[in-house]
Coordinates of C-alpha atoms in Angstrom, one line a residue:
M1 CA 86.0 17.4 82.5
T2 CA 83.8 15.7 85.1
E3 CA 82.4 12.9 85.3
L4 CA 78.6 12.8 85.9
T5 CA 78.1 10.2 88.5
E6 CA 74.2 10.2 88.7
P7 CA 71.7 10.0 85.7
T8 CA 69.7 13.0 84.5
T9 CA 66.4 13.2 85.9
Y10 CA 64.0 15.1 83.6
R11 CA 61.2 16.8 85.4
T12 CA 57.2 17.0 84.4
E13 CA 54.4 18.1 85.6
G14 CA 51.6 15.7 86.4
D15 CA 51.1 12.2 85.4
N16 CA 51.5 11.7 81.5
S17 CA 50.3 7.9 81.9
I18 CA 47.1 8.6 80.3
Y19 CA 49.3 9.0 77.0
A20 CA 50.9 5.0 77.5
G21 CA 50.6 2.8 75.0
A22 CA 49.6 -1.2 74.7
E23 CA 52.7 -1.8 76.3
G24 CA 52.8 0.9 78.9
K25 CA 54.9 3.2 77.5
V26 CA 54.8 6.9 77.2
V27 CA 56.3 7.8 73.9
P28 CA 56.9 10.4 71.1
V29 CA 53.8 10.7 68.4
V30 CA 54.8 12.0 65.3
T31 CA 52.3 13.0 62.3
R32 CA 54.0 12.4 58.9
A33 CA 53.6 15.0 56.2
G34 CA 50.3 15.1 54.5
Q35 CA 48.6 13.1 57.5
E36 CA 48.2 16.2 59.4
D37 CA 44.3 17.1 60.3
G38 CA 42.2 19.1 58.5
N39 CA 38.8 18.8 60.2
T40 CA 40.2 21.6 62.7
A41 CA 37.9 25.0 63.6
Q42 CA 37.8 27.2 59.9
S43 CA 37.5 30.9 59.4
G44 CA 36.7 31.7 56.0
D45 CA 39.5 31.5 53.9
C46 CA 42.0 31.5 56.7
I47 CA 42.8 27.3 56.3
R48 CA 44.1 25.6 59.6
V49 CA 45.7 21.9 59.4
S50 CA 46.9 20.2 63.0
G51 CA 50.2 18.4 63.3
V52 CA 49.9 18.7 67.4
S53 CA 46.1 18.2 68.7
I54 CA 44.0 16.4 70.7
Q55 CA 42.2 15.0 67.2
H56 CA 44.3 13.1 66.6
T57 CA 47.6 12.9 69.1
P58 CA 47.1 12.4 72.8
A59 CA 47.8 16.2 73.3
T60 CA 45.2 17.9 76.0
K61 CA 47.0 21.6 76.5
I62 CA 48.4 22.7 73.0
W63 CA 47.3 22.9 69.3
F64 CA 50.1 23.1 66.8
G65 CA 49.9 23.6 62.7
Q66 CA 49.7 25.4 59.8
V67 CA 47.8 28.1 58.8
S68 CA 47.5 29.9 55.3
N69 CA 45.9 32.2 53.2
V70 CA 46.1 31.5 49.3
P71 CA 46.8 35.0 47.8
G72 CA 44.5 38.1 48.6
Y73 CA 42.3 36.1 50.7
R74 CA 41.6 36.8 54.6
S75 CA 40.0 35.1 57.6
L76 CA 36.5 35.9 59.0
P77 CA 37.0 38.2 62.0
H78 CA 37.3 35.7 64.8
H79 CA 38.7 35.5 68.1
H80 CA 40.2 32.2 70.0
G81 CA 38.5 32.6 73.2
E82 CA 40.8 31.7 76.2
A83 CA 43.4 30.5 74.3
E84 CA 46.7 32.1 73.7
T85 CA 48.1 32.1 70.1
G86 CA 51.4 32.3 69.3
G87 CA 52.5 32.3 65.4
Y88 CA 55.5 32.1 62.9
V89 CA 55.7 33.3 59.5
L90 CA 57.3 30.7 57.3
R91 CA 56.1 32.7 53.7
G92 CA 54.7 35.6 52.4
R93 CA 53.4 39.1 53.8
G94 CA 50.5 38.9 56.4
R95 CA 48.4 41.4 58.4
I96 CA 46.9 41.0 61.3
Y97 CA 43.7 44.0 61.8
Y98 CA 42.3 44.5 65.3
G99 CA 40.9 47.1 67.4
E100 CA 37.3 49.1 67.1
N101 CA 36.3 48.2 63.6
Y102 CA 39.6 46.5 62.9
S103 CA 41.3 49.7 62.5
E104 CA 44.6 48.8 64.0
Y105 CA 47.1 46.2 62.5
K106 CA 50.2 44.5 62.8
D107 CA 52.3 43.8 59.7
M108 CA 53.8 40.3 59.3
E109 CA 56.3 38.7 57.1
A110 CA 58.7 35.6 56.8
G111 CA 60.8 35.1 59.9
D112 CA 58.5 37.3 62.4
W113 CA 56.6 36.0 65.3
V114 CA 53.4 37.5 66.5
F115 CA 51.2 36.9 69.5
V116 CA 47.4 37.6 69.4
P117 CA 46.1 38.0 73.2
P118 CA 43.0 35.4 74.3
F119 CA 39.5 36.8 73.4
M120 CA 40.9 39.5 71.0
P121 CA 38.5 39.7 68.0
H122 CA 41.3 40.1 64.6
V123 CA 41.1 39.1 61.0
E124 CA 44.5 37.6 59.3
A125 CA 44.9 38.6 55.8
N126 CA 47.1 37.8 53.1
M127 CA 48.7 41.0 51.6
S128 CA 50.0 39.4 48.8
V129 CA 48.1 39.0 45.9
T130 CA 50.1 36.9 43.9
E131 CA 51.8 34.5 46.9
E132 CA 50.5 32.4 49.5
L133 CA 50.6 33.3 53.2
V134 CA 51.5 30.0 55.5
W135 CA 52.7 30.0 59.5
L136 CA 52.9 28.0 62.2
T137 CA 50.8 28.4 65.3
A138 CA 50.5 27.3 68.8
R139 CA 47.1 27.8 71.1
A140 CA 46.6 26.2 74.3
P141 CA 44.9 24.8 75.6
E142 CA 43.2 24.1 72.5
N143 CA 42.5 25.4 69.0
I144 CA 39.3 27.6 70.0
V145 CA 38.1 29.4 67.1
V146 CA 34.8 32.0 67.3
N147 CA 33.8 33.2 64.1
L148 CA 32.6 36.6 64.0
D149 CA 30.2 38.8 62.1
D150 CA 31.7 39.8 58.6
V151 CA 33.2 43.4 58.0
P152 CA 32.9 44.2 54.6
D153 CA 36.7 44.2 52.9
G154 CA 36.9 47.9 52.3
T155 CA 36.4 48.8 56.2
L156 CA 40.5 47.0 56.4
A157 CA 43.1 49.3 55.6
G158 CA 45.0 48.4 52.3
Y159 CA 43.8 45.3 52.0
R160 CA 42.5 43.8 48.3
R161 CA 41.2 40.5 47.4
A162 CA 43.6 38.5 44.2

């Protein structure tokens, strides 16, 4: 076994001293269960709460939170501006509608990952009328939500309200 002779050095980009506490140290921030921030941009029946965001942590280049839809409900049409969005489905069955008149879609279920490009208008729908849809979402640089004009439920293939 080889012995390390030099300490490990972790590379970081830029100066993170803006995150320093009163003692001048930069430390992790933990958002406890139940203390997530609900004062974040919403889109209709799609509810977002943040665990890591500029609203309540020193984060300035990421939004990380939980998104949910109660059974049979969906978001308003919206996009996330310049933000890239990644998601991971924890529970339920969802659908992302996009394209002209939201006629295209991708289905997702627990264990699936999803990416939504910047500026792409879309609708997030819970395809179950009995179970909640819950996923984790990360967005960079921030939780940008630009709501668009609503569309009738009937224009969304296979969607039905509870």
